[in-house]
Amino acid sequence: RDLLRVIRSTYNPTVKAAEMDVLRPVMDADLLVLDDLGSEKTSEWVEETMNLIVNTRYNERRHTIFTSNYDDTPDDTDPDCLKARIGFRIHSRLHEMCDFLEFDGADFRHLPPNGGVDDLMTMWKMKPNRRTLPARTTAKPVRAQLKAPGGKADLGWTGGKAGS
């Protein structure tokens, strides 16, 4: 959300930075971590901007780690699933370029003061079924990373340029 906010601020005439001044380092970084994918309010502009970033990094084979608290379920009619939150195009691209890893555990932010590992284990064991929780409180992060060249999903296709 912070990245999108900075990019959006470049449209303000009083800001001297241009959109590409912000986007270029994001697209050129050797390693980029996009945290909490899908948490931003969805709009056509958000989807286009994220598509540009993801496609550019994919085409240039740059390492990118994505995290999300949204379930990657096959039910794309669920408004709380990852595909509904980030859009079909980005979701499809992530499945092409990434290995998905699921981490299941208690949210350490709900620990009591001075809580420890034992408290986390107790919280995790008593955790209700994720399907009964509202979207913003599901604790099922999806993490992904770029597949190695020659990996099972490497199609040997250089792809087009983002935005073309």
PDB file of C-alpha atoms in Angstrom:
ATOM      1  CA  ARG A   1       0.000   0.000   0.000  1.00  0.00           C
ATOM      2  CA  ASP A   2       2.867   2.365   0.787  1.00  0.00           C
ATOM      3  CA  LEU A   3       4.427   1.797  -2.641  1.00  0.00           C
ATOM      4  CA  LEU A   4       1.128   2.483  -4.379  1.00  0.00           C
ATOM      5  CA  ARG A   5       0.640   5.605  -2.258  1.00  0.00           C
ATOM      6  CA  VAL A   6       4.070   6.941  -3.294  1.00  0.00           C
ATOM      7  CA  ILE A   7       3.373   6.210  -6.970  1.00  0.00           C
ATOM      8  CA  ARG A   8      -0.026   7.890  -6.708  1.00  0.00           C
ATOM      9  CA  SER A   9       1.580  10.966  -5.112  1.00  0.00           C
ATOM     10  CA  THR A  10       3.609  11.548  -8.294  1.00  0.00           C
ATOM     11  CA  TYR A  11       0.385  12.638 -10.027  1.00  0.00           C
ATOM     12  CA  ASN A  12       0.261  15.662  -7.718  1.00  0.00           C
ATOM     13  CA  PRO A  13       1.613  18.675  -9.670  1.00  0.00           C
ATOM     14  CA  THR A  14       3.509  19.918  -6.591  1.00  0.00           C
ATOM     15  CA  VAL A  15       5.541  16.685  -6.394  1.00  0.00           C
ATOM     16  CA  LYS A  16       8.676  16.801  -8.551  1.00  0.00           C
ATOM     17  CA  ALA A  17       9.117  13.028  -8.918  1.00  0.00           C
ATOM     18  CA  ALA A  18       7.625  11.320 -11.963  1.00  0.00           C
ATOM     19  CA  GLU A  19       5.854   7.956 -11.824  1.00  0.00           C
ATOM     20  CA  MET A  20       8.791   6.183 -13.493  1.00  0.00           C
ATOM     21  CA  ASP A  21      11.218   7.746 -10.987  1.00  0.00           C
ATOM     22  CA  VAL A  22       9.438   5.657  -8.351  1.00  0.00           C
ATOM     23  CA  LEU A  23       8.737   2.580 -10.492  1.00  0.00           C
ATOM     24  CA  ARG A  24      12.183   2.141 -12.075  1.00  0.00           C
ATOM     25  CA  PRO A  25      14.025   1.174  -8.825  1.00  0.00           C
ATOM     26  CA  VAL A  26      11.143  -1.181  -7.948  1.00  0.00           C
ATOM     27  CA  MET A  27      11.323  -2.893 -11.328  1.00  0.00           C
ATOM     28  CA  ASP A  28      15.152  -2.945 -11.426  1.00  0.00           C
ATOM     29  CA  ALA A  29      15.883  -4.168  -7.872  1.00  0.00           C
ATOM     30  CA  ASP A  30      17.786  -7.464  -7.725  1.00  0.00           C
ATOM     31  CA  LEU A  31      15.332  -8.684  -5.077  1.00  0.00           C
ATOM     32  CA  LEU A  32      11.916  -7.194  -4.370  1.00  0.00           C
ATOM     33  CA  VAL A  33       9.573  -8.214  -1.558  1.00  0.00           C
ATOM     34  CA  LEU A  34       5.937  -7.258  -2.117  1.00  0.00           C
ATOM     35  CA  ASP A  35       4.325  -7.791   1.259  1.00  0.00           C
ATOM     36  CA  ASP A  36       0.620  -8.274   1.917  1.00  0.00           C
ATOM     37  CA  LEU A  37      -0.464  -8.695  -1.711  1.00  0.00           C
ATOM     38  CA  GLY A  38      -4.190  -8.123  -2.094  1.00  0.00           C
ATOM     39  CA  SER A  39      -4.576  -5.914   0.966  1.00  0.00           C
ATOM     40  CA  GLU A  40      -4.811  -2.734  -1.098  1.00  0.00           C
ATOM     41  CA  LYS A  41      -8.192  -1.446  -2.202  1.00  0.00           C
ATOM     42  CA  THR A  42      -8.788  -2.888  -5.650  1.00  0.00           C
ATOM     43  CA  SER A  43      -9.165  -0.556  -8.606  1.00  0.00           C
ATOM     44  CA  GLU A  44      -8.270  -0.603 -12.279  1.00  0.00           C
ATOM     45  CA  TRP A  45      -5.261   1.655 -11.571  1.00  0.00           C
ATOM     46  CA  VAL A  46      -3.966  -0.631  -8.787  1.00  0.00           C
ATOM     47  CA  GLU A  47      -4.330  -3.688 -11.011  1.00  0.00           C
ATOM     48  CA  GLU A  48      -2.582  -1.993 -13.974  1.00  0.00           C
ATOM     49  CA  THR A  49       0.280  -0.758 -11.777  1.00  0.00           C
ATOM     50  CA  MET A  50       0.794  -4.154 -10.141  1.00  0.00           C
ATOM     51  CA  ASN A  51       0.614  -5.847 -13.574  1.00  0.00           C
ATOM     52  CA  LEU A  52       3.328  -3.516 -14.860  1.00  0.00           C
ATOM     53  CA  ILE A  53       5.595  -4.274 -11.892  1.00  0.00           C
ATOM     54  CA  VAL A  54       5.012  -8.051 -11.894  1.00  0.00           C
ATOM     55  CA  ASN A  55       5.255  -8.451 -15.688  1.00  0.00           C
ATOM     56  CA  THR A  56       8.391  -6.333 -15.957  1.00  0.00           C
ATOM     57  CA  ARG A  57      10.110  -8.295 -13.206  1.00  0.00           C
ATOM     58  CA  TYR A  58       8.953 -11.579 -14.785  1.00  0.00           C
ATOM     59  CA  ASN A  59      10.228 -10.603 -18.243  1.00  0.00           C
ATOM     60  CA  GLU A  60      13.589  -9.563 -16.792  1.00  0.00           C
ATOM     61  CA  ARG A  61      13.743 -12.693 -14.579  1.00  0.00           C
ATOM     62  CA  ARG A  62      14.218 -10.674 -11.395  1.00  0.00           C
ATOM     63  CA  HIS A  63      13.754 -12.343  -8.008  1.00  0.00           C
ATOM     64  CA  THR A  64      10.517 -11.355  -6.309  1.00  0.00           C
ATOM     65  CA  ILE A  65       8.965 -12.591  -3.078  1.00  0.00           C
ATOM     66  CA  PHE A  66       5.250 -12.059  -2.560  1.00  0.00           C
ATOM     67  CA  THR A  67       3.367 -12.486   0.713  1.00  0.00           C
ATOM     68  CA  SER A  68      -0.369 -12.435   1.278  1.00  0.00           C
ATOM     69  CA  ASN A  69      -2.865 -13.305   3.973  1.00  0.00           C
ATOM     70  CA  TYR A  70      -5.479 -14.319   1.392  1.00  0.00           C
ATOM     71  CA  ASP A  71      -6.260 -17.958   0.591  1.00  0.00           C
ATOM     72  CA  ASP A  72      -5.233 -19.217  -2.837  1.00  0.00           C
ATOM     73  CA  THR A  73      -8.374 -21.267  -3.377  1.00  0.00           C
ATOM     74  CA  PRO A  74      -9.725 -22.594  -6.675  1.00  0.00           C
ATOM     75  CA  ASP A  75     -13.087 -20.940  -5.905  1.00  0.00           C
ATOM     76  CA  ASP A  76     -12.631 -17.624  -7.703  1.00  0.00           C
ATOM     77  CA  THR A  77     -16.181 -16.582  -6.835  1.00  0.00           C
ATOM     78  CA  ASP A  78     -15.073 -16.115  -3.218  1.00  0.00           C
ATOM     79  CA  PRO A  79     -14.388 -12.357  -2.830  1.00  0.00           C
ATOM     80  CA  ASP A  80     -11.906 -13.175  -0.059  1.00  0.00           C
ATOM     81  CA  CYS A  81      -9.639 -15.399  -2.174  1.00  0.00           C
ATOM     82  CA  LEU A  82      -6.291 -14.266  -3.554  1.00  0.00           C
ATOM     83  CA  LYS A  83      -7.426 -14.327  -7.197  1.00  0.00           C
ATOM     84  CA  ALA A  84     -10.375 -12.032  -6.477  1.00  0.00           C
ATOM     85  CA  ARG A  85      -8.153  -9.612  -4.558  1.00  0.00           C
ATOM     86  CA  ILE A  86      -5.288  -9.310  -7.079  1.00  0.00           C
ATOM     87  CA  GLY A  87      -7.002 -10.063 -10.391  1.00  0.00           C
ATOM     88  CA  PHE A  88      -6.871 -12.990 -12.777  1.00  0.00           C
ATOM     89  CA  ARG A  89      -3.850 -11.755 -14.795  1.00  0.00           C
ATOM     90  CA  ILE A  90      -1.520 -11.273 -11.830  1.00  0.00           C
ATOM     91  CA  HIS A  91      -2.762 -14.493 -10.219  1.00  0.00           C
ATOM     92  CA  SER A  92      -2.039 -16.425 -13.409  1.00  0.00           C
ATOM     93  CA  ARG A  93       1.411 -14.830 -13.730  1.00  0.00           C
ATOM     94  CA  LEU A  94       2.255 -15.696 -10.113  1.00  0.00           C
ATOM     95  CA  HIS A  95       1.355 -19.334 -10.716  1.00  0.00           C
ATOM     96  CA  GLU A  96       3.604 -19.335 -13.770  1.00  0.00           C
ATOM     97  CA  MET A  97       6.604 -17.701 -12.089  1.00  0.00           C
ATOM     98  CA  CYS A  98       6.349 -18.796  -8.445  1.00  0.00           C
ATOM     99  CA  ASP A  99       6.292 -21.716  -6.065  1.00  0.00           C
ATOM    100  CA  PHE A 100       3.547 -21.201  -3.490  1.00  0.00           C
ATOM    101  CA  LEU A 101       4.326 -22.031   0.126  1.00  0.00           C
ATOM    102  CA  GLU A 102       1.701 -22.031   2.857  1.00  0.00           C
ATOM    103  CA  PHE A 103       2.583 -21.135   6.418  1.00  0.00           C
ATOM    104  CA  ASP A 104      -0.046 -21.877   9.024  1.00  0.00           C
ATOM    105  CA  GLY A 105       0.312 -20.503  12.517  1.00  0.00           C
ATOM    106  CA  ALA A 106      -1.036 -18.198  15.169  1.00  0.00           C
ATOM    107  CA  ASP A 107      -0.759 -14.430  14.782  1.00  0.00           C
ATOM    108  CA  PHE A 108       2.015 -13.267  17.122  1.00  0.00           C
ATOM    109  CA  ARG A 109       0.372  -9.825  17.267  1.00  0.00           C
ATOM    110  CA  HIS A 110      -2.374 -11.361  19.426  1.00  0.00           C
ATOM    111  CA  LEU A 111       0.089 -12.596  22.049  1.00  0.00           C
ATOM    112  CA  PRO A 112      -0.469 -11.365  25.599  1.00  0.00           C
ATOM    113  CA  PRO A 113       2.233  -9.091  27.022  1.00  0.00           C
ATOM    114  CA  ASN A 114       5.342 -11.156  27.769  1.00  0.00           C
ATOM    115  CA  GLY A 115       3.832 -14.091  25.834  1.00  0.00           C
ATOM    116  CA  GLY A 116       6.151 -16.733  24.453  1.00  0.00           C
ATOM    117  CA  VAL A 117       6.397 -19.777  22.225  1.00  0.00           C
ATOM    118  CA  ASP A 118       4.118 -21.854  24.467  1.00  0.00           C
ATOM    119  CA  ASP A 119       1.413 -19.178  24.204  1.00  0.00           C
ATOM    120  CA  LEU A 120       1.750 -19.172  20.406  1.00  0.00           C
ATOM    121  CA  MET A 121       1.385 -22.957  20.289  1.00  0.00           C
ATOM    122  CA  THR A 122      -1.723 -22.797  22.484  1.00  0.00           C
ATOM    123  CA  MET A 123      -3.225 -20.074  20.287  1.00  0.00           C
ATOM    124  CA  TRP A 124      -2.498 -22.084  17.140  1.00  0.00           C
ATOM    125  CA  LYS A 125      -4.090 -25.267  18.544  1.00  0.00           C
ATOM    126  CA  MET A 126      -7.216 -23.362  19.611  1.00  0.00           C
ATOM    127  CA  LYS A 127      -7.484 -21.390  16.361  1.00  0.00           C
ATOM    128  CA  PRO A 128     -10.948 -21.577  14.759  1.00  0.00           C
ATOM    129  CA  ASN A 129     -11.377 -22.828  11.215  1.00  0.00           C
ATOM    130  CA  ARG A 130     -10.160 -20.130   8.806  1.00  0.00           C
ATOM    131  CA  ARG A 131     -13.267 -20.439   6.669  1.00  0.00           C
ATOM    132  CA  THR A 132     -15.396 -18.993   9.476  1.00  0.00           C
ATOM    133  CA  LEU A 133     -13.292 -15.841   9.836  1.00  0.00           C
ATOM    134  CA  PRO A 134     -13.807 -12.597   7.915  1.00  0.00           C
ATOM    135  CA  ALA A 135     -11.328 -11.884   5.107  1.00  0.00           C
ATOM    136  CA  ARG A 136      -9.166  -9.346   6.909  1.00  0.00           C
ATOM    137  CA  THR A 137      -8.448 -11.684   9.817  1.00  0.00           C
ATOM    138  CA  THR A 138      -7.561 -14.890   7.991  1.00  0.00           C
ATOM    139  CA  ALA A 139      -4.070 -15.955   8.955  1.00  0.00           C
ATOM    140  CA  LYS A 140      -3.060 -17.996   5.953  1.00  0.00           C
ATOM    141  CA  PRO A 141      -0.176 -16.221   4.231  1.00  0.00           C
ATOM    142  CA  VAL A 142       0.813 -17.267   0.753  1.00  0.00           C
ATOM    143  CA  ARG A 143       4.475 -16.792  -0.003  1.00  0.00           C
ATOM    144  CA  ALA A 144       6.016 -17.195  -3.402  1.00  0.00           C
ATOM    145  CA  GLN A 145       9.411 -16.926  -5.016  1.00  0.00           C
ATOM    146  CA  LEU A 146      10.794 -16.909  -8.540  1.00  0.00           C
ATOM    147  CA  LYS A 147      11.418 -20.371  -9.930  1.00  0.00           C
ATOM    148  CA  ALA A 148      14.979 -21.218 -10.889  1.00  0.00           C
ATOM    149  CA  PRO A 149      15.837 -21.144 -14.617  1.00  0.00           C
ATOM    150  CA  GLY A 150      15.091 -24.551 -16.077  1.00  0.00           C
ATOM    151  CA  GLY A 151      12.502 -25.212 -13.336  1.00  0.00           C
ATOM    152  CA  LYS A 152       9.317 -27.100 -14.054  1.00  0.00           C
ATOM    153  CA  ALA A 153       7.416 -23.948 -15.058  1.00  0.00           C
ATOM    154  CA  ASP A 154      10.210 -22.353 -17.111  1.00  0.00           C
ATOM    155  CA  LEU A 155       8.636 -22.232 -20.549  1.00  0.00           C
ATOM    156  CA  GLY A 156      11.726 -20.760 -22.221  1.00  0.00           C
ATOM    157  CA  TRP A 157       9.596 -17.869 -23.450  1.00  0.00           C
ATOM    158  CA  THR A 158      10.987 -14.382 -23.038  1.00  0.00           C
ATOM    159  CA  GLY A 159       7.525 -12.843 -23.147  1.00  0.00           C
ATOM    160  CA  GLY A 160       6.553  -9.403 -24.276  1.00  0.00           C
ATOM    161  CA  LYS A 161       7.235  -6.175 -22.535  1.00  0.00           C
ATOM    162  CA  ALA A 162       4.850  -5.156 -19.778  1.00  0.00           C
ATOM    163  CA  GLY A 163       2.162  -2.819 -20.998  1.00  0.00           C
ATOM    164  CA  SER A 164       2.461  -3.913 -24.628  1.00  0.00           C
TER     165      SER A 164
END
